[in-house]
Amino acid sequence: MLALRLARGAHPLVQFRRLLVAAASAGTGFLLLCTLGYALAHPEASAGSVQRLAWCAVPTAATVYLAVTVARTDPGTRPRSGLSTIGLGPARLMALSAVTTALSTVLGSLLALLAFLHLRGDLPVLRSDRTAAGFLAADQSLPLPAVLTLLVLVPLAASLGSALALRPKDGRARRPGRTDTGAQTSAESGDVPDDRAPDSPDEMSVPDLPLAPRPAPGGLPWGVATLAAGLAVETHASGGGQQQGLHLPGGLAGGPAGVLAGWALTALGLALAGPALAYLCGSLLQSMSPGAVRLLAGRGLQEEARRIGRPLGVVCAVASAAYATAALYGGAGPSLGPLTVLGAVLVAGCTLATLATAAVEARQDRADTIAALVRLGAPATVLRTAALLRAGALVVVFVPVTWVVAELAAMPLTRG
């Protein structure tokens, strides 16, 4: 009941993000049910059914990633002073966040079931023309255990992911005002670090920023190694020539299984290297005797690198995959079916929504710094210029990286 009250009384923007999670869950649930329908309609093509189910893993992962990010930025389950005295400690808030995430994803799964049953013509009120009976198995009864198993996948994975992301670390509760577990923000309630005088010149020019930047994320070597391994696997698999290819829905020629595995490793490498690349962008902004604006932008980007770097890496992975696919078909692409289009829209939409949510979370963490700058009389142009510098640095670094990875990923496929 408490989770329902928190969900009902949330800010409209928070409700909108929860609706996005429900919509993504509905789309993913519909894809999973269509996979079940294909398996029922084609009992002889068991291998094709398994491949379609494996293909649904990508939109499922994107949906769960969005749900976890939305849960982490939910202000209703953020630790605040006084909540522990009424029994709402970090562990209880973690459980509430998991329940709230489950409510959003279960709503989406129910909508997916209603849409699937409507298209099959099983609902007595809403009848359809059954034009898509080939993958809906409209002439067969649905096995209830299989339906429930598929529909519970996204809610279960999203709830577990939210609980793991918000679990109390080292037995310490988050201080009031924090929006992520374990991450130290540079400005909390206007506090000044003990080793700095509040009236020093640096404090007056760029308030609330630490003297030394946070340590760089350590995922760059792992990301580069995973990226190189993915490209190597893809090159080796595409050179086989006679290997059996995967037949993906909607007319997409998947090629050998090793090629798709290589693409998956490449995407994982970009996600692992994303925080380190974002940190590098902050370092570039502070190079060559920076002024107050560049120092503010660069130091802020370094503080946000762990939060926005991984969603940026995932977006770059999706963009590189789209670029490589377009280069592979050379403008004469296959006639994509509705399920393939739905899967692509889900993956792209979830990654972009996750990045936007992470950016909102980062802006919330900068609220104290922005308020301190305004109190000191900083003009609004300074804040806008710093924001533009951060965005420009990210574009300058991530766009070329995405293009290079996309070219390398498409090269083995277009060569033959």
XYZ file of C-alpha atoms in Angstrom:
416
model
C 0.000 0.000 0.000
C 2.836 2.389 0.770
C 4.358 1.761 -2.659
C 1.002 2.553 -4.274
C 0.713 5.808 -2.315
C 4.226 6.853 -3.290
C 3.532 6.046 -6.929
C 0.231 7.928 -6.915
C 1.583 11.077 -5.260
C 4.721 11.460 -7.346
C 5.626 14.428 -9.538
C 4.190 14.356 -13.104
C 7.703 13.974 -14.569
C 8.301 10.952 -12.346
C 4.963 9.514 -13.422
C 5.925 10.051 -17.049
C 9.141 8.095 -16.572
C 7.187 5.273 -14.954
C 4.802 5.273 -17.897
C 7.798 4.962 -20.211
C 8.876 1.888 -18.261
C 5.362 0.447 -18.540
C 5.299 1.113 -22.298
C 8.697 -0.530 -22.786
C 7.575 -3.509 -20.709
C 4.421 -3.793 -22.815
C 6.390 -3.814 -26.061
C 8.863 -6.387 -24.798
C 6.103 -8.583 -23.393
C 4.318 -8.448 -26.743
C 7.476 -9.579 -28.533
C 7.867 -12.491 -26.124
C 4.250 -13.538 -26.614
C 4.651 -13.345 -30.386
C 7.629 -15.662 -30.047
C 5.386 -18.101 -28.211
C 2.778 -17.763 -30.934
C 5.367 -18.511 -33.615
C 6.490 -21.609 -31.718
C 2.890 -22.850 -31.474
C 2.196 -22.190 -35.151
C 5.469 -23.809 -36.319
C 6.157 -26.793 -34.061
C 8.591 -28.220 -36.593
C 10.839 -25.116 -36.530
C 12.119 -25.417 -32.972
C 15.498 -23.906 -33.872
C 13.837 -20.838 -35.358
C 11.708 -20.384 -32.247
C 14.785 -20.502 -30.018
C 16.514 -17.938 -32.232
C 13.539 -15.608 -32.011
C 13.491 -15.978 -28.243
C 17.210 -15.163 -28.098
C 16.586 -12.137 -30.337
C 14.116 -10.846 -27.722
C 16.955 -10.713 -25.166
C 18.144 -7.367 -26.569
C 14.885 -5.404 -26.051
C 14.446 -7.175 -22.718
C 17.854 -5.990 -21.527
C 17.135 -2.450 -22.767
C 13.816 -2.390 -20.896
C 15.360 -3.640 -17.664
C 18.162 -1.079 -17.977
C 15.613 1.722 -18.334
C 13.583 0.445 -15.378
C 16.644 0.316 -13.119
C 17.705 3.836 -14.116
C 14.216 5.217 -13.454
C 14.129 3.483 -10.068
C 17.494 4.978 -9.112
C 16.290 8.507 -9.886
C 12.909 8.151 -8.183
C 12.713 10.855 -5.472
C 9.983 8.965 -3.637
C 12.401 6.240 -2.531
C 15.373 8.494 -1.798
C 16.675 8.406 1.800
C 15.839 11.575 3.718
C 16.402 12.691 7.262
C 13.807 11.419 9.708
C 12.584 8.482 7.630
C 14.637 5.934 9.570
C 12.832 6.885 12.789
C 9.509 5.734 11.288
C 10.933 2.495 9.918
C 11.823 3.688 6.402
C 15.527 2.987 6.387
C 17.645 2.264 3.298
C 16.646 -1.410 3.190
C 12.925 -0.593 3.372
C 13.251 2.095 0.700
C 15.115 -0.390 -1.495
C 12.211 -2.807 -1.159
C 9.710 -0.027 -1.952
C 11.656 0.868 -5.074
C 11.619 -2.761 -6.199
C 7.855 -2.961 -5.608
C 7.254 0.302 -7.493
C 9.299 -0.976 -10.414
C 7.348 -4.230 -10.345
C 4.053 -2.319 -10.484
C 5.116 -0.389 -13.600
C 6.438 -3.438 -15.428
C 3.489 -5.652 -14.457
C 1.154 -2.986 -15.853
C 3.077 -3.140 -19.124
C 2.935 -6.938 -19.199
C -0.841 -6.861 -18.710
C -1.198 -4.389 -21.584
C 0.930 -6.678 -23.764
C -1.318 -9.623 -22.923
C -4.462 -7.645 -23.759
C -3.005 -6.522 -27.103
C -1.912 -10.060 -27.942
C -5.288 -11.551 -27.088
C -7.045 -8.817 -29.075
C -5.025 -9.511 -32.197
C -5.714 -13.213 -31.802
C -9.433 -12.534 -31.517
C -9.701 -14.157 -28.092
C -11.416 -11.212 -26.429
C -15.208 -11.377 -26.809
C -15.617 -7.598 -26.897
C -12.770 -6.676 -29.213
C -12.506 -8.798 -32.331
C -9.729 -8.499 -34.911
C -9.444 -9.734 -38.472
C -6.570 -12.109 -37.550
C -4.404 -10.844 -40.395
C -1.284 -11.730 -38.402
C -2.348 -15.261 -37.516
C 1.003 -16.606 -38.755
C 2.887 -15.548 -35.631
C -0.067 -15.365 -33.239
C -1.254 -18.998 -33.523
C -4.843 -17.769 -33.473
C -6.240 -21.246 -34.139
C -4.567 -22.814 -31.095
C -5.093 -22.436 -27.379
C -2.394 -20.685 -25.381
C -0.556 -22.646 -22.671
C -1.114 -20.610 -19.507
C 2.176 -21.579 -17.775
C 4.217 -20.490 -20.797
C 2.346 -17.177 -21.023
C 2.862 -16.400 -17.352
C 6.539 -17.382 -17.527
C 7.218 -15.038 -20.433
C 5.248 -12.148 -18.942
C 6.978 -12.373 -15.565
C 10.498 -12.165 -17.044
C 10.673 -8.383 -17.350
C 9.028 -7.549 -13.970
C 11.235 -10.044 -12.147
C 14.467 -8.896 -13.803
C 13.611 -5.201 -13.378
C 12.710 -5.608 -9.693
C 15.870 -7.554 -8.927
C 17.967 -5.044 -10.836
C 16.420 -2.129 -8.950
C 17.013 -3.833 -5.616
C 20.655 -4.509 -6.476
C 21.214 -0.959 -7.730
C 19.741 0.605 -4.574
C 20.988 -1.824 -1.962
C 22.737 -0.222 1.046
C 26.493 -0.500 0.632
C 28.849 -1.227 3.523
C 25.911 -0.931 5.927
C 25.817 2.848 5.539
C 22.722 4.765 4.570
C 22.926 7.408 1.927
C 23.031 10.932 3.203
C 19.989 13.096 2.507
C 20.055 14.579 -0.987
C 21.957 11.783 -2.659
C 20.430 10.252 -5.740
C 22.679 7.230 -6.199
C 24.171 4.681 -3.842
C 27.799 4.903 -2.945
C 28.606 7.836 -5.244
C 29.935 10.958 -3.604
C 28.559 14.192 -4.953
C 30.524 17.402 -5.033
C 27.790 19.535 -3.484
C 25.425 18.373 -0.779
C 23.409 20.919 1.148
C 26.049 23.594 0.527
C 28.696 21.796 2.615
C 32.309 22.874 2.167
C 35.050 20.249 2.507
C 37.013 20.466 5.737
C 40.344 21.075 4.013
C 39.209 24.242 2.257
C 38.435 27.685 3.564
C 34.988 28.827 2.457
C 36.229 32.287 1.558
C 39.228 31.248 -0.542
C 39.494 32.646 -4.096
C 38.908 29.222 -5.637
C 35.777 28.800 -3.579
C 34.453 32.133 -4.764
C 35.158 31.364 -8.429
C 33.911 27.776 -8.641
C 31.981 26.911 -5.415
C 31.377 23.402 -4.161
C 33.825 21.779 -6.535
C 36.604 19.666 -4.948
C 40.217 20.749 -5.247
C 41.187 17.415 -6.803
C 38.977 15.607 -9.327
C 37.561 12.207 -8.586
C 39.696 9.225 -9.664
C 39.153 8.150 -13.235
C 36.850 5.137 -13.769
C 38.799 1.946 -14.280
C 36.704 0.352 -17.019
C 38.670 1.600 -20.028
C 41.122 -1.358 -20.291
C 38.302 -3.860 -19.909
C 36.179 -1.972 -22.411
C 38.928 -1.806 -25.012
C 39.755 -5.501 -24.502
C 36.098 -6.515 -24.846
C 35.691 -4.289 -27.886
C 38.759 -5.813 -29.567
C 37.556 -9.308 -28.732
C 34.171 -8.586 -30.272
C 35.713 -7.302 -33.505
C 38.024 -10.326 -33.645
C 35.134 -12.763 -33.123
C 33.086 -11.026 -35.802
C 35.983 -11.066 -38.298
C 36.685 -14.738 -37.682
C 33.008 -15.721 -37.937
C 32.382 -13.761 -41.141
C 35.341 -15.436 -42.844
C 33.891 -18.922 -42.523
C 31.838 -18.617 -45.681
C 29.760 -21.796 -45.307
C 28.604 -21.348 -41.721
C 24.909 -21.661 -40.987
C 23.300 -18.265 -40.492
C 20.706 -17.148 -38.006
C 17.364 -16.176 -39.523
C 16.067 -13.228 -37.570
C 12.478 -11.942 -37.697
C 11.451 -9.412 -40.288
C 13.785 -10.465 -43.064
C 17.024 -9.515 -41.349
C 19.811 -11.845 -42.414
C 21.661 -12.342 -39.179
C 24.633 -14.170 -40.672
C 26.671 -16.635 -38.629
C 26.026 -16.781 -34.913
C 29.610 -15.671 -34.263
C 28.929 -12.347 -36.022
C 26.053 -11.538 -33.692
C 28.134 -12.630 -30.696
C 30.879 -10.287 -31.876
C 28.406 -7.422 -32.129
C 27.224 -8.155 -28.584
C 30.802 -8.075 -27.267
C 31.434 -4.839 -29.147
C 28.378 -3.232 -27.531
C 29.491 -4.446 -24.104
C 32.942 -2.968 -24.663
C 31.491 0.443 -25.498
C 29.312 0.346 -22.386
C 32.299 -0.550 -20.195
C 34.502 2.159 -21.704
C 31.807 4.861 -21.596
C 32.516 6.217 -18.081
C 36.250 6.473 -18.754
C 35.633 8.267 -22.055
C 33.282 10.725 -20.341
C 35.955 11.349 -17.708
C 38.456 11.963 -20.519
C 36.110 14.608 -21.929
C 36.232 16.419 -18.578
C 40.022 16.247 -18.579
C 40.186 17.720 -22.072
C 38.032 20.657 -20.999
C 40.448 21.448 -18.163
C 43.608 21.251 -20.253
C 45.777 24.234 -21.201
C 45.177 26.707 -18.351
C 41.384 26.625 -18.073
C 39.345 29.537 -16.876
C 36.499 29.380 -14.400
C 33.914 28.305 -16.989
C 36.017 25.492 -18.474
C 37.061 24.370 -15.007
C 33.434 24.275 -13.903
C 32.398 22.316 -17.004
C 35.319 19.890 -16.898
C 35.186 19.185 -13.184
C 31.418 18.725 -13.336
C 31.782 16.283 -16.228
C 34.330 14.271 -14.288
C 31.917 14.087 -11.363
C 29.153 12.855 -13.673
C 31.303 10.446 -15.691
C 30.204 7.302 -13.854
C 26.549 8.249 -14.083
C 26.210 9.313 -17.716
C 29.152 7.437 -19.220
C 27.573 3.997 -19.343
C 24.251 5.169 -20.889
C 26.306 7.122 -23.437
C 28.280 3.989 -24.243
C 25.073 2.004 -24.725
C 23.660 4.688 -27.033
C 26.891 4.608 -29.039
C 26.640 0.816 -29.268
C 23.099 1.038 -30.629
C 24.107 3.779 -33.073
C 27.119 1.803 -34.303
C 24.956 -1.299 -34.808
C 22.448 0.741 -36.830
C 25.242 2.284 -38.897
C 26.831 -1.112 -39.545
C 23.472 -2.599 -40.553
C 22.812 0.246 -42.980
C 26.293 -0.173 -44.462
C 25.761 -3.925 -44.781
C 22.581 -3.623 -46.834
C 23.777 -0.584 -48.774
C 20.393 1.143 -49.031
C 18.671 -1.949 -50.434
C 17.646 -3.307 -47.087
C 15.155 -6.096 -46.456
C 11.463 -5.547 -45.995
C 11.312 -5.295 -42.233
C 8.376 -6.868 -40.495
C 6.386 -5.228 -37.699
C 8.111 -7.240 -34.964
C 11.578 -6.205 -36.128
C 10.503 -2.563 -36.267
C 8.985 -2.840 -32.792
C 12.177 -4.392 -31.407
C 14.358 -1.700 -32.989
C 12.112 1.088 -31.667
C 12.173 -0.454 -28.195
C 15.963 -0.714 -28.081
C 16.554 2.785 -29.460
C 13.843 4.378 -27.346
C 14.934 2.699 -24.119
C 18.587 3.657 -24.580
C 17.741 7.286 -25.342
C 15.280 7.461 -22.437
C 17.906 5.958 -20.126
C 20.452 8.567 -21.204
C 17.921 11.384 -20.683
C 17.038 10.045 -17.230
C 20.711 9.840 -16.261
C 21.186 13.431 -17.458
C 18.277 14.558 -15.279
C 19.813 12.740 -12.335
C 23.130 14.471 -12.951
C 21.404 17.842 -13.087
C 19.758 17.123 -9.746
C 23.179 16.463 -8.268
C 24.399 19.819 -9.622
C 21.515 21.702 -8.016
C 23.537 22.805 -4.982
C 26.446 23.967 -7.120
C 24.128 25.923 -9.404
C 22.374 27.492 -6.416
C 25.731 28.522 -4.924
C 26.794 30.106 -8.202
C 23.543 32.035 -8.420
C 23.943 33.282 -4.850
C 27.408 34.556 -5.755
C 25.960 36.497 -8.661
C 27.147 34.300 -11.525
C 25.301 35.254 -14.728
C 23.067 32.696 -16.395
C 25.329 32.740 -19.451
C 28.098 31.124 -17.396
C 25.884 28.166 -16.523
C 24.633 27.807 -20.094
C 28.150 28.015 -21.481
C 29.369 25.339 -19.082
C 26.486 23.067 -20.102
C 27.230 23.621 -23.790
C 30.906 22.885 -23.216
C 30.061 19.597 -21.509
C 27.738 18.555 -24.322
C 30.228 19.626 -26.985
C 33.074 17.694 -25.404
C 30.964 14.540 -25.260
C 30.010 14.917 -28.924
C 33.617 15.516 -29.994
C 34.805 12.325 -28.293
C 31.902 9.895 -28.601
C 30.830 10.548 -32.208
C 34.212 9.638 -33.760
C 34.486 6.589 -31.489
C 31.038 5.425 -32.603
C 31.878 5.941 -36.273
C 35.182 4.061 -36.040
C 33.603 1.125 -34.208
C 30.731 1.005 -36.715
C 33.144 1.000 -39.661
C 35.252 -1.764 -38.122
C 32.154 -3.808 -37.310
C 30.744 -3.488 -40.850
C 34.059 -4.128 -42.633
C 34.119 -7.943 -42.307
C 30.501 -8.197 -43.469
C 30.736 -5.881 -46.483
C 34.044 -7.366 -47.571
C 32.421 -10.556 -48.754
